């Protein structure tokens, strides 16, 4: 049977369409049709045509859609960033690793892997402290692997204001849960890094021949922990704040291990512990260690030789007659180094040249590198410092001439104090004779400063390494410096508020894991041909939301928005096809209150 439309002329001359139910049959070998039923006018039956077709074909009749005015959104939470973080977490196998390391039946209601994911995803998506994490739980759909959503527990305002800690808005029980998670994560840090290395090696076929190592510092608000917190050389421009040193070991662009040292420790003293860890924990026997000039001491170089490890390190240019001799020997043929991506975007790309010079020790190779970009920067800084120092010395000269200061010891102390500013001792010399103060450009130090400008030196004992390869390997330390910038500025590793050594190390490890997820996201975007940074991708993913709808008649429905076109492309790049939260839909209504 089927529907047939028949046109009939009406009384007023207009044409009307009618629907008839027609049945086909065979009689005497011929196909015939007969009208089973006249259904009525087509324009009046149009709203019910779909139901008629379903009835005739035997398909179940769908309930009529609810009127649009009866569907109202109740709540909405961001879901895209957390969905991607969960997927990357699983792709790295961190859920499996933590489940295995957790071992015993935990007394916590939620597995350690799910709690750690919440901390790491918060640090990746919306960096905040354990106190601020509660605000994130209000705006984003954060759940465990069963789909049970965490909800924040806020303190009653009256009780909070009357307590000894009125600024703490989250219930102590919930905060203690997150702190306990930090402690449990810290206890498994070394094993997690080992298993992550094996996972990364298998996933991306890591070429473990170069090991990059560098240090940075991050500061505390408050006194800091008793052992790690100390005053030292601050890379953050916060000399008055106690700090801690953070060492990062990277292999083939991926973070391998993170080390935490006291804030007043010298960079070079950390190298032996790093080399021992590479051999004992990761089994890396023969690698080329790449470090900045702060790592170079004769003891460290001898240690590398005794361990039969290769190295490519920078040399400290200052306060060394040997370095000055190497610079004077750079009279041979310069080799042009390939232009980097950033430099190639300039109208006139700055050049970088390199040449090998004879060294003072057999088997040791030294390369002098000259950079036009570095030369312009260092010359401008020197001229600025010289002008400031000249003005200070000229003012002192006037004071002496006017008789405001006469004693030789006081004149000498004033001159030393002025030359201590802006590195003035590198550029000027002075003398005080017969009551006259005079200054001039330093005949030795200034010449050495000019000779060093725009140049840096690289040392290695790798016999097969070319000059261009040595420069390329040393410049790869930029990867570690870039990692530190991401950790500090995007993942917001600083400042630190924790007051115990264990919590400080756990906080830094959470930031390191967030950086690992960020690096994996960037890798997925790059492989998919998407010109987006991880931060831009996470911003676009905020258009993917979980929404609770009120359908009327005490009916509700939870749905997920598809998001923008860019969000859809990012999800495809990560390999996500199912946007629904994990777990059984019937169990998602359970909310976790820690």
JSON list of C-alpha atoms in Angstrom, two decimals, residues 115-256:
[
{"chain": "A", "resi": 115, "resn": "UNK", "atom": "CA", "xyz": [41.85, 12.38, 41.86]},
{"chain": "A", "resi": 116, "resn": "UNK", "atom": "CA", "xyz": [45.26, 13.06, 40.32]},
{"chain": "A", "resi": 117, "resn": "UNK", "atom": "CA", "xyz": [43.63, 13.71, 36.95]},
{"chain": "A", "resi": 118, "resn": "UNK", "atom": "CA", "xyz": [41.43, 16.38, 38.56]},
{"chain": "A", "resi": 119, "resn": "UNK", "atom": "CA", "xyz": [44.50, 18.16, 39.99]},
{"chain": "A", "resi": 120, "resn": "UNK", "atom": "CA", "xyz": [46.49, 17.93, 36.74]},
{"chain": "A", "resi": 121, "resn": "UNK", "atom": "CA", "xyz": [43.56, 18.96, 34.51]},
{"chain": "A", "resi": 122, "resn": "UNK", "atom": "CA", "xyz": [42.91, 21.97, 36.74]},
{"chain": "A", "resi": 123, "resn": "UNK", "atom": "CA", "xyz": [46.57, 22.99, 36.43]},
{"chain": "A", "resi": 124, "resn": "UNK", "atom": "CA", "xyz": [46.35, 22.56, 32.64]},
{"chain": "A", "resi": 125, "resn": "UNK", "atom": "CA", "xyz": [43.00, 24.24, 31.98]},
{"chain": "A", "resi": 126, "resn": "UNK", "atom": "CA", "xyz": [42.51, 26.81, 34.75]},
{"chain": "A", "resi": 127, "resn": "UNK", "atom": "CA", "xyz": [45.64, 26.98, 36.93]},
{"chain": "A", "resi": 128, "resn": "UNK", "atom": "CA", "xyz": [44.78, 27.59, 40.57]},
{"chain": "A", "resi": 129, "resn": "UNK", "atom": "CA", "xyz": [45.60, 26.41, 44.07]},
{"chain": "A", "resi": 130, "resn": "UNK", "atom": "CA", "xyz": [43.75, 23.65, 45.91]},
{"chain": "A", "resi": 131, "resn": "UNK", "atom": "CA", "xyz": [41.57, 26.44, 47.35]},
{"chain": "A", "resi": 132, "resn": "UNK", "atom": "CA", "xyz": [40.78, 27.82, 43.89]},
{"chain": "A", "resi": 133, "resn": "UNK", "atom": "CA", "xyz": [40.07, 24.35, 42.52]},
{"chain": "A", "resi": 134, "resn": "UNK", "atom": "CA", "xyz": [36.61, 24.53, 44.10]},
{"chain": "A", "resi": 135, "resn": "UNK", "atom": "CA", "xyz": [35.71, 27.47, 41.83]},
{"chain": "A", "resi": 136, "resn": "UNK", "atom": "CA", "xyz": [36.70, 25.35, 38.82]},
{"chain": "A", "resi": 137, "resn": "UNK", "atom": "CA", "xyz": [34.44, 22.53, 40.01]},
{"chain": "A", "resi": 138, "resn": "UNK", "atom": "CA", "xyz": [31.51, 24.97, 39.84]},
{"chain": "A", "resi": 139, "resn": "UNK", "atom": "CA", "xyz": [32.13, 26.04, 36.24]},
{"chain": "A", "resi": 140, "resn": "UNK", "atom": "CA", "xyz": [33.43, 22.81, 34.65]},
{"chain": "A", "resi": 141, "resn": "UNK", "atom": "CA", "xyz": [32.09, 19.28, 34.52]},
{"chain": "A", "resi": 142, "resn": "UNK", "atom": "CA", "xyz": [34.80, 17.37, 36.41]},
{"chain": "A", "resi": 143, "resn": "UNK", "atom": "CA", "xyz": [34.08, 13.72, 37.06]},
{"chain": "A", "resi": 144, "resn": "UNK", "atom": "CA", "xyz": [35.69, 10.38, 37.77]},
{"chain": "A", "resi": 145, "resn": "UNK", "atom": "CA", "xyz": [35.79, 7.49, 35.29]},
{"chain": "A", "resi": 146, "resn": "UNK", "atom": "CA", "xyz": [32.27, 6.45, 36.33]},
{"chain": "A", "resi": 147, "resn": "UNK", "atom": "CA", "xyz": [30.92, 9.85, 35.40]},
{"chain": "A", "resi": 148, "resn": "UNK", "atom": "CA", "xyz": [30.29, 10.93, 39.00]},
{"chain": "A", "resi": 149, "resn": "UNK", "atom": "CA", "xyz": [30.79, 14.70, 39.19]},
{"chain": "A", "resi": 150, "resn": "UNK", "atom": "CA", "xyz": [32.73, 16.44, 41.92]},
{"chain": "A", "resi": 151, "resn": "UNK", "atom": "CA", "xyz": [31.00, 19.33, 43.62]},
{"chain": "A", "resi": 152, "resn": "UNK", "atom": "CA", "xyz": [32.65, 21.99, 45.78]},
{"chain": "A", "resi": 153, "resn": "UNK", "atom": "CA", "xyz": [31.93, 22.19, 49.48]},
{"chain": "A", "resi": 154, "resn": "UNK", "atom": "CA", "xyz": [31.77, 25.81, 50.61]},
{"chain": "A", "resi": 155, "resn": "UNK", "atom": "CA", "xyz": [31.92, 26.85, 54.24]},
{"chain": "A", "resi": 156, "resn": "UNK", "atom": "CA", "xyz": [28.99, 28.62, 55.80]},
{"chain": "A", "resi": 157, "resn": "UNK", "atom": "CA", "xyz": [29.78, 32.36, 55.81]},
{"chain": "A", "resi": 158, "resn": "UNK", "atom": "CA", "xyz": [28.79, 32.83, 59.42]},
{"chain": "A", "resi": 159, "resn": "UNK", "atom": "CA", "xyz": [31.02, 29.98, 60.61]},
{"chain": "A", "resi": 160, "resn": "UNK", "atom": "CA", "xyz": [33.83, 31.01, 58.29]},
{"chain": "A", "resi": 161, "resn": "UNK", "atom": "CA", "xyz": [33.96, 34.60, 59.48]},
{"chain": "A", "resi": 162, "resn": "UNK", "atom": "CA", "xyz": [33.91, 33.50, 63.11]},
{"chain": "A", "resi": 163, "resn": "UNK", "atom": "CA", "xyz": [36.75, 30.98, 62.63]},
{"chain": "A", "resi": 164, "resn": "UNK", "atom": "CA", "xyz": [40.52, 31.46, 62.87]},
{"chain": "A", "resi": 165, "resn": "UNK", "atom": "CA", "xyz": [40.82, 31.17, 59.07]},
{"chain": "A", "resi": 166, "resn": "UNK", "atom": "CA", "xyz": [38.10, 33.40, 57.61]},
{"chain": "A", "resi": 167, "resn": "UNK", "atom": "CA", "xyz": [39.80, 33.61, 54.20]},
{"chain": "A", "resi": 168, "resn": "UNK", "atom": "CA", "xyz": [39.49, 29.85, 53.62]},
{"chain": "A", "resi": 169, "resn": "UNK", "atom": "CA", "xyz": [36.14, 29.38, 51.89]},
{"chain": "A", "resi": 170, "resn": "UNK", "atom": "CA", "xyz": [36.38, 25.62, 51.23]},
{"chain": "A", "resi": 171, "resn": "UNK", "atom": "CA", "xyz": [35.57, 23.03, 53.87]},
{"chain": "A", "resi": 172, "resn": "UNK", "atom": "CA", "xyz": [38.66, 21.56, 55.53]},
{"chain": "A", "resi": 173, "resn": "UNK", "atom": "CA", "xyz": [37.59, 18.01, 54.68]},
{"chain": "A", "resi": 174, "resn": "UNK", "atom": "CA", "xyz": [37.67, 18.73, 50.95]},
{"chain": "A", "resi": 175, "resn": "UNK", "atom": "CA", "xyz": [41.02, 20.52, 51.16]},
{"chain": "A", "resi": 176, "resn": "UNK", "atom": "CA", "xyz": [42.52, 17.65, 53.13]},
{"chain": "A", "resi": 177, "resn": "UNK", "atom": "CA", "xyz": [41.39, 15.24, 50.43]},
{"chain": "A", "resi": 178, "resn": "UNK", "atom": "CA", "xyz": [43.33, 17.15, 47.78]},
{"chain": "A", "resi": 179, "resn": "UNK", "atom": "CA", "xyz": [46.36, 17.49, 50.07]},
{"chain": "A", "resi": 180, "resn": "UNK", "atom": "CA", "xyz": [46.27, 13.74, 50.72]},
{"chain": "A", "resi": 181, "resn": "UNK", "atom": "CA", "xyz": [46.19, 13.21, 46.96]},
{"chain": "A", "resi": 182, "resn": "UNK", "atom": "CA", "xyz": [49.33, 15.36, 46.63]},
{"chain": "A", "resi": 183, "resn": "UNK", "atom": "CA", "xyz": [51.09, 13.27, 49.28]},
{"chain": "A", "resi": 184, "resn": "UNK", "atom": "CA", "xyz": [50.11, 9.99, 47.60]},
{"chain": "A", "resi": 185, "resn": "UNK", "atom": "CA", "xyz": [51.23, 11.27, 44.20]},
{"chain": "A", "resi": 186, "resn": "UNK", "atom": "CA", "xyz": [54.59, 12.42, 45.60]},
{"chain": "A", "resi": 187, "resn": "UNK", "atom": "CA", "xyz": [55.23, 8.99, 47.14]},
{"chain": "A", "resi": 188, "resn": "UNK", "atom": "CA", "xyz": [54.94, 7.44, 43.65]},
{"chain": "A", "resi": 189, "resn": "UNK", "atom": "CA", "xyz": [56.74, 10.17, 41.66]},
{"chain": "A", "resi": 190, "resn": "UNK", "atom": "CA", "xyz": [59.91, 8.26, 40.84]},
{"chain": "A", "resi": 191, "resn": "UNK", "atom": "CA", "xyz": [58.03, 5.17, 39.65]},
{"chain": "A", "resi": 192, "resn": "UNK", "atom": "CA", "xyz": [55.60, 7.26, 37.60]},
{"chain": "A", "resi": 193, "resn": "UNK", "atom": "CA", "xyz": [58.47, 8.97, 35.78]},
{"chain": "A", "resi": 194, "resn": "UNK", "atom": "CA", "xyz": [60.10, 5.62, 35.03]},
{"chain": "A", "resi": 195, "resn": "UNK", "atom": "CA", "xyz": [56.95, 4.11, 33.58]},
{"chain": "A", "resi": 196, "resn": "UNK", "atom": "CA", "xyz": [56.12, 7.29, 31.67]},
{"chain": "A", "resi": 197, "resn": "UNK", "atom": "CA", "xyz": [59.53, 7.17, 30.03]},
{"chain": "A", "resi": 198, "resn": "UNK", "atom": "CA", "xyz": [58.88, 3.59, 28.82]},
{"chain": "A", "resi": 199, "resn": "UNK", "atom": "CA", "xyz": [55.44, 4.64, 27.57]},
{"chain": "A", "resi": 200, "resn": "UNK", "atom": "CA", "xyz": [56.80, 7.66, 25.68]},
{"chain": "A", "resi": 201, "resn": "UNK", "atom": "CA", "xyz": [59.63, 5.60, 24.24]},
{"chain": "A", "resi": 202, "resn": "UNK", "atom": "CA", "xyz": [57.15, 3.13, 22.78]},
{"chain": "A", "resi": 203, "resn": "UNK", "atom": "CA", "xyz": [54.59, 5.71, 21.61]},
{"chain": "A", "resi": 204, "resn": "UNK", "atom": "CA", "xyz": [56.98, 8.10, 19.86]},
{"chain": "A", "resi": 205, "resn": "UNK", "atom": "CA", "xyz": [60.12, 5.99, 19.24]},
{"chain": "A", "resi": 206, "resn": "UNK", "atom": "CA", "xyz": [62.30, 8.32, 21.30]},
{"chain": "A", "resi": 207, "resn": "UNK", "atom": "CA", "xyz": [65.87, 8.79, 20.12]},
{"chain": "A", "resi": 208, "resn": "UNK", "atom": "CA", "xyz": [67.65, 8.65, 23.46]},
{"chain": "A", "resi": 209, "resn": "UNK", "atom": "CA", "xyz": [71.03, 9.97, 22.39]},
{"chain": "A", "resi": 210, "resn": "UNK", "atom": "CA", "xyz": [70.80, 13.60, 23.60]},
{"chain": "A", "resi": 211, "resn": "UNK", "atom": "CA", "xyz": [69.83, 14.50, 27.17]},
{"chain": "A", "resi": 212, "resn": "UNK", "atom": "CA", "xyz": [69.02, 18.18, 27.77]},
{"chain": "A", "resi": 213, "resn": "UNK", "atom": "CA", "xyz": [69.28, 19.56, 31.29]},
{"chain": "A", "resi": 214, "resn": "UNK", "atom": "CA", "xyz": [68.69, 23.02, 32.66]},
{"chain": "A", "resi": 215, "resn": "UNK", "atom": "CA", "xyz": [67.57, 24.75, 35.86]},
{"chain": "A", "resi": 216, "resn": "UNK", "atom": "CA", "xyz": [65.20, 27.51, 36.78]},
{"chain": "A", "resi": 217, "resn": "UNK", "atom": "CA", "xyz": [63.90, 28.93, 40.04]},
{"chain": "A", "resi": 218, "resn": "UNK", "atom": "CA", "xyz": [60.45, 29.66, 41.38]},
{"chain": "A", "resi": 219, "resn": "UNK", "atom": "CA", "xyz": [59.63, 31.67, 44.48]},
{"chain": "A", "resi": 220, "resn": "UNK", "atom": "CA", "xyz": [57.48, 31.26, 47.58]},
{"chain": "A", "resi": 221, "resn": "UNK", "atom": "CA", "xyz": [54.88, 33.53, 49.08]},
{"chain": "A", "resi": 222, "resn": "UNK", "atom": "CA", "xyz": [55.60, 33.38, 52.80]},
{"chain": "A", "resi": 223, "resn": "UNK", "atom": "CA", "xyz": [58.50, 31.67, 54.51]},
{"chain": "A", "resi": 224, "resn": "UNK", "atom": "CA", "xyz": [58.49, 28.55, 52.39]},
{"chain": "A", "resi": 225, "resn": "UNK", "atom": "CA", "xyz": [59.53, 25.07, 53.56]},
{"chain": "A", "resi": 226, "resn": "UNK", "atom": "CA", "xyz": [62.42, 24.76, 56.04]},
{"chain": "A", "resi": 227, "resn": "UNK", "atom": "CA", "xyz": [64.85, 22.80, 53.82]},
{"chain": "A", "resi": 228, "resn": "UNK", "atom": "CA", "xyz": [64.08, 23.61, 50.19]},
{"chain": "A", "resi": 229, "resn": "UNK", "atom": "CA", "xyz": [63.16, 27.27, 50.68]},
{"chain": "A", "resi": 230, "resn": "UNK", "atom": "CA", "xyz": [66.25, 29.52, 50.64]},
{"chain": "A", "resi": 231, "resn": "UNK", "atom": "CA", "xyz": [67.54, 32.77, 49.20]},
{"chain": "A", "resi": 232, "resn": "UNK", "atom": "CA", "xyz": [69.59, 32.45, 46.04]},
{"chain": "A", "resi": 233, "resn": "UNK", "atom": "CA", "xyz": [70.02, 33.78, 42.51]},
{"chain": "A", "resi": 234, "resn": "UNK", "atom": "CA", "xyz": [66.45, 34.47, 41.40]},
{"chain": "A", "resi": 235, "resn": "UNK", "atom": "CA", "xyz": [65.53, 33.98, 37.74]},
{"chain": "A", "resi": 236, "resn": "UNK", "atom": "CA", "xyz": [62.18, 35.62, 38.51]},
{"chain": "A", "resi": 237, "resn": "UNK", "atom": "CA", "xyz": [63.52, 38.95, 39.72]},
{"chain": "A", "resi": 238, "resn": "UNK", "atom": "CA", "xyz": [62.37, 38.24, 43.31]},
{"chain": "A", "resi": 239, "resn": "UNK", "atom": "CA", "xyz": [65.60, 38.35, 45.36]},
{"chain": "A", "resi": 240, "resn": "UNK", "atom": "CA", "xyz": [63.73, 39.02, 48.61]},
{"chain": "A", "resi": 241, "resn": "UNK", "atom": "CA", "xyz": [61.56, 35.90, 48.31]},
{"chain": "A", "resi": 242, "resn": "UNK", "atom": "CA", "xyz": [62.76, 32.48, 49.30]},
{"chain": "A", "resi": 243, "resn": "UNK", "atom": "CA", "xyz": [62.95, 30.17, 46.32]},
{"chain": "A", "resi": 244, "resn": "UNK", "atom": "CA", "xyz": [63.47, 26.61, 45.15]},
{"chain": "A", "resi": 245, "resn": "UNK", "atom": "CA", "xyz": [65.43, 25.32, 42.15]},
{"chain": "A", "resi": 246, "resn": "UNK", "atom": "CA", "xyz": [63.64, 23.18, 39.55]},
{"chain": "A", "resi": 247, "resn": "UNK", "atom": "CA", "xyz": [65.71, 21.02, 37.20]},
{"chain": "A", "resi": 248, "resn": "UNK", "atom": "CA", "xyz": [64.20, 19.60, 34.00]},
{"chain": "A", "resi": 249, "resn": "UNK", "atom": "CA", "xyz": [65.65, 16.68, 32.03]},
{"chain": "A", "resi": 250, "resn": "UNK", "atom": "CA", "xyz": [64.30, 16.39, 28.47]},
{"chain": "A", "resi": 251, "resn": "UNK", "atom": "CA", "xyz": [64.81, 13.74, 25.80]},
{"chain": "A", "resi": 252, "resn": "UNK", "atom": "CA", "xyz": [63.75, 14.21, 22.17]},
{"chain": "A", "resi": 253, "resn": "UNK", "atom": "CA", "xyz": [61.44, 17.08, 23.11]},
{"chain": "A", "resi": 254, "resn": "UNK", "atom": "CA", "xyz": [59.70, 15.24, 25.98]},
{"chain": "A", "resi": 255, "resn": "UNK", "atom": "CA", "xyz": [60.20, 15.83, 29.72]},
{"chain": "A", "resi": 256, "resn": "UNK", "atom": "CA", "xyz": [61.91, 12.80, 31.22]}
]
